[in-house]
Coordinates of C-alpha atoms and ligand atoms in Angstrom, one line a residue:
M1 CA 32.2 102.0 64.7
S2 CA 30.3 98.8 65.4
G3 CA 26.9 97.9 63.9
A4 CA 25.0 98.3 67.1
M5 CA 26.5 101.7 67.7
R6 CA 25.7 102.9 64.2
K7 CA 22.3 101.5 64.9
A8 CA 21.8 103.6 68.1
V9 CA 23.6 106.8 66.6
F10 CA 21.8 107.3 63.8
A11 CA 18.4 106.0 64.9
K12 CA 16.9 109.3 65.5
P13 CA 15.9 111.0 62.2
L14 CA 18.2 114.1 61.4
Q15 CA 15.3 116.5 61.0
E16 CA 14.2 115.7 64.7
I17 CA 18.0 116.4 65.9
F18 CA 18.3 119.5 64.1
S19 CA 15.1 120.9 65.0
A20 CA 15.7 120.3 68.6
I21 CA 19.0 122.4 68.9
P22 CA 19.1 125.8 66.7
R23 CA 19.2 128.4 69.4
R24 CA 22.5 127.7 70.6
Y25 CA 23.8 126.1 67.8
E26 CA 26.1 128.7 66.4
L27 CA 27.5 129.4 70.0
I28 CA 28.2 125.9 70.3
N29 CA 30.1 125.6 66.8
L30 CA 32.2 128.7 67.8
V31 CA 33.1 126.7 71.2
L32 CA 33.6 123.5 69.4
T33 CA 36.1 124.8 66.9
W34 CA 37.6 127.7 68.9
G35 CA 36.4 130.1 66.4
G36 CA 37.9 128.5 63.7
V37 CA 34.7 127.7 62.0
N38 CA 34.1 131.1 60.9
H39 CA 37.4 131.3 59.2
W40 CA 36.5 127.9 57.3
R41 CA 33.3 129.6 56.3
Q42 CA 35.0 132.6 55.0
E43 CA 37.4 130.3 52.8
A44 CA 34.5 128.2 51.4
T45 CA 32.6 131.5 50.4
R46 CA 35.9 133.0 48.8
E47 CA 36.1 129.8 46.9
C48 CA 32.4 129.9 45.7
L49 CA 32.6 133.5 44.7
A50 CA 35.9 133.5 43.1
G51 CA 33.8 131.7 40.1
V52 CA 31.3 135.0 40.1
P53 CA 28.4 133.1 40.2
S54 CA 24.9 134.8 39.6
T55 CA 23.0 132.0 41.5
V56 CA 24.1 130.1 44.7
L57 CA 22.4 127.5 46.6
D58 CA 23.7 127.0 50.5
L59 CA 22.2 123.5 50.8
G60 CA 21.4 122.5 54.4
C61 CA 21.8 126.5 55.3
G62 CA 21.0 125.6 59.0
T63 CA 21.0 129.1 60.6
G64 CA 22.3 130.5 57.7
E65 CA 25.6 131.8 58.6
L66 CA 27.1 130.9 55.3
T67 CA 24.0 132.0 53.4
V68 CA 24.5 135.5 54.9
N69 CA 28.2 135.4 54.8
L70 CA 28.1 135.1 50.9
M71 CA 25.6 137.7 51.0
R72 CA 27.8 140.3 52.5
R73 CA 31.0 139.0 50.8
A74 CA 29.7 139.3 47.3
T75 CA 30.2 142.7 45.7
Y76 CA 27.7 142.2 42.9
A77 CA 24.0 141.3 42.7
V78 CA 24.1 137.6 43.5
K79 CA 20.9 135.7 43.9
V80 CA 21.5 133.2 46.9
T81 CA 19.1 130.6 47.9
G82 CA 19.5 128.6 51.5
L83 CA 17.4 125.7 51.9
D84 CA 17.2 123.1 54.8
C85 CA 15.0 120.6 56.1
S86 CA 14.5 122.2 59.6
Q87 CA 12.0 125.0 59.8
P88 CA 13.7 126.1 63.7
M89 CA 17.0 126.3 61.6
L90 CA 15.4 128.3 58.6
D91 CA 13.5 130.6 61.0
L92 CA 16.9 131.6 62.9
A93 CA 18.5 131.9 59.3
M94 CA 15.7 134.3 58.2
E95 CA 16.0 136.2 61.7
K96 CA 19.8 136.7 60.8
A97 CA 19.2 137.9 57.3
A98 CA 16.5 140.5 58.1
P99 CA 18.6 143.4 58.6
L100 CA 20.6 142.7 55.2
V101 CA 19.7 145.2 52.1
R102 CA 19.9 142.5 49.8
K103 CA 18.2 139.5 51.2
P104 CA 19.0 135.8 50.4
S105 CA 15.9 133.5 50.0
F106 CA 15.3 130.7 52.3
I107 CA 13.0 127.6 51.6
K108 CA 12.2 124.3 53.3
G109 CA 13.2 121.2 51.4
Y110 CA 15.1 118.0 51.3
A111 CA 18.3 117.3 49.6
D112 CA 17.2 114.3 47.7
A113 CA 14.3 116.4 46.0
L114 CA 15.7 119.8 45.4
P115 CA 12.5 122.2 44.2
F116 CA 14.6 123.3 41.3
P117 CA 14.9 123.3 37.4
D118 CA 17.9 121.2 36.3
R119 CA 21.4 123.4 36.0
Y120 CA 19.8 126.2 37.8
F121 CA 22.6 127.0 40.2
D122 CA 26.2 128.2 39.3
C123 CA 27.4 127.4 42.5
V124 CA 26.1 124.7 45.3
M125 CA 27.4 124.7 48.3
V126 CA 27.2 122.8 51.6
S127 CA 28.9 123.7 54.5
F128 CA 28.8 121.0 57.5
A129 CA 25.8 119.1 56.2
F130 CA 27.7 116.7 53.4
R131 CA 28.2 114.5 56.5
N132 CA 24.3 114.2 57.0
L133 CA 23.7 113.6 53.4
L134 CA 26.2 110.8 53.0
C135 CA 26.8 109.1 56.4
E136 CA 24.9 106.0 56.8
N137 CA 22.3 107.8 54.5
P138 CA 20.2 105.7 52.3
L139 CA 19.4 108.5 50.1
A140 CA 23.1 109.5 49.6
Q141 CA 23.3 108.4 45.9
A142 CA 20.1 110.6 45.4
N143 CA 21.3 113.7 47.4
L144 CA 24.4 113.5 45.2
A145 CA 22.4 113.0 41.6
E146 CA 20.2 116.0 42.8
I147 CA 23.3 118.2 43.7
F148 CA 24.6 117.4 40.1
R149 CA 21.2 117.9 38.5
V150 CA 20.7 121.6 39.9
T151 CA 24.4 122.6 39.1
A152 CA 24.9 124.6 35.9
P153 CA 27.2 123.2 33.2
G154 CA 30.7 124.8 34.2
G155 CA 29.6 125.6 37.6
K156 CA 30.7 124.7 40.9
F157 CA 30.0 122.3 44.1
V158 CA 31.9 123.7 46.9
V159 CA 31.8 121.2 50.3
L160 CA 33.0 122.2 53.7
E161 CA 33.1 119.5 56.1
T162 CA 34.8 117.6 58.6
G163 CA 37.9 115.4 57.3
Q164 CA 40.2 113.0 58.6
P165 CA 43.9 113.6 59.3
E166 CA 46.4 111.2 57.6
N167 CA 48.9 111.0 60.0
R168 CA 47.6 108.2 62.3
L169 CA 48.6 110.1 65.6
L170 CA 46.5 113.1 64.6
K171 CA 43.7 111.0 63.5
A172 CA 43.8 109.6 66.8
L173 CA 44.0 112.8 68.8
F174 CA 41.1 114.2 66.7
H175 CA 38.8 111.0 67.6
L176 CA 39.9 111.7 71.1
Y177 CA 38.9 115.4 70.5
L178 CA 35.3 114.6 69.3
R179 CA 34.8 112.1 72.0
W180 CA 36.0 114.1 75.0
W181 CA 35.5 117.8 73.9
V182 CA 32.7 117.9 70.9
L183 CA 30.5 115.3 72.8
P184 CA 30.3 116.6 76.2
V185 CA 30.9 120.0 75.7
G186 CA 28.2 120.1 72.7
W187 CA 25.7 118.1 75.2
L188 CA 26.5 120.3 78.0
I189 CA 25.5 123.9 76.1
S190 CA 22.9 122.2 73.9
G191 CA 21.2 119.7 76.5
D192 CA 20.9 117.5 73.4
L193 CA 23.1 114.2 74.1
D194 CA 21.7 112.6 70.5
A195 CA 22.8 115.7 68.7
Y196 CA 26.2 115.7 69.6
R197 CA 26.6 112.1 69.8
Y198 CA 25.7 112.1 66.3
L199 CA 28.2 115.0 65.3
A200 CA 30.8 113.0 67.2
E201 CA 30.7 109.6 66.1
S202 CA 29.6 110.4 62.2
A203 CA 32.4 112.9 62.0
A204 CA 34.8 110.0 63.3
C205 CA 33.7 107.6 60.9
F206 CA 33.4 109.9 57.9
Y207 CA 35.0 109.5 54.6
P208 CA 38.7 110.9 54.1
P209 CA 39.4 113.1 51.3
E210 CA 40.1 110.5 48.5
E211 CA 36.8 108.5 49.1
I212 CA 35.0 112.1 48.7
K213 CA 36.7 112.9 45.9
Q214 CA 36.3 109.7 44.0
M215 CA 32.2 109.8 45.2
L216 CA 32.0 113.1 43.6
T217 CA 33.9 112.2 40.2
R218 CA 31.5 109.0 40.2
S219 CA 28.6 111.5 40.4
G220 CA 30.0 113.3 37.5
F221 CA 31.8 116.3 38.8
S222 CA 35.2 116.8 37.5
R223 CA 38.3 118.8 38.3
V224 CA 37.5 117.9 42.1
S225 CA 40.4 119.6 44.4
S226 CA 40.7 119.7 48.5
R227 CA 42.2 121.7 51.0
Q228 CA 43.0 120.9 54.4
F229 CA 42.7 122.8 57.6
L230 CA 43.9 122.1 61.1
F231 CA 46.0 118.8 59.9
G232 CA 43.0 117.5 58.0
A233 CA 40.3 117.5 60.6
I234 CA 38.5 120.0 58.3
A235 CA 38.4 119.8 54.5
L236 CA 37.2 122.2 51.8
Y237 CA 36.5 120.8 48.3
A238 CA 35.8 122.0 45.0
A239 CA 34.5 120.5 42.0
S240 CA 33.2 121.6 38.5
R241 CA 30.3 120.2 36.7
Ligands
SAM1 C1 25.3 120.5 61.0 S1 24.4 121.6 60.0 C2 25.1 122.8 59.1 C3 24.3 124.0 58.9 C4 25.1 125.1 58.2 N1 25.2 124.8 56.6 C5 26.7 125.4 58.9 O1 27.8 125.9 58.3 O2 26.4 125.5 60.1 C6 23.4 120.5 59.0 C7 22.1 121.0 58.5 O3 21.8 120.3 57.4 C8 20.3 120.1 57.5 N2 19.9 118.8 56.6 C9 20.5 117.7 57.0 N3 20.0 116.7 56.3 C10 19.1 117.5 55.4 C11 18.6 117.1 53.9 N4 18.4 115.8 53.5 N5 18.1 118.1 53.4 C12 18.0 119.4 53.7 N6 18.9 119.8 54.8 C13 19.3 118.8 55.6 C14 19.9 120.2 58.8 O4 18.8 120.4 59.2 C15 20.9 121.3 59.6 O5 20.4 122.4 59.4

């Protein structure tokens, strides 16, 4: 992506972008991924709960799909906290969690200044918000440092995010898909061009798995592993502190 295009795409503050689209956000996710998003979130949930964590942070929880999924899937008492910087997203998340018997807690906050003590969470999860925390983000290092700080020793960091297919043809197809399906359909349903241009273009230029693994290792995490879905268009990472 050219410098000028980057400037245009990433000019609007993220918080503004995410506060503008929530009502139809989940419907759009389903349409853009042909329902796949639910399956990938289930896989991320399984990865997290496999470590039987007592405390889980869903960072950039958005409308709380993953947060609620974690509460539903856990067969034991787990304390789950969803954090997001967008109040409209959090409002929807709280609505979604209202019918649950055991409820997660939600808190407004920013990834670079997490309002939790050191080593507090047995598992930190980020689903489709990792791009926001890293891509063209001057706070990328601070975000990673905070995630590491709040993860307990022996704890897990699980990331579900768009990836980059290794095969050049599939990568080109993925980028065409972002440009000619994700951008126009997201725009059409949400009415928000900036948000879906940001999604399409940040996904197109996001880091491939090897770079993500190196970043996590440099941030202090170890045993970083990754799994790919849809020929690498989606990636699930797990790392240990
Ligand atoms: C693409 S949405 C993903 C939401 C949800 N995790 C999911 O799986 O659908 C990204 C979310 O991250 C939040 N976000 C972006 N940057 C953030 C930051 N620095 N601190 C906290 N939340 C952030 C946005 O407000 C938005 O709700």
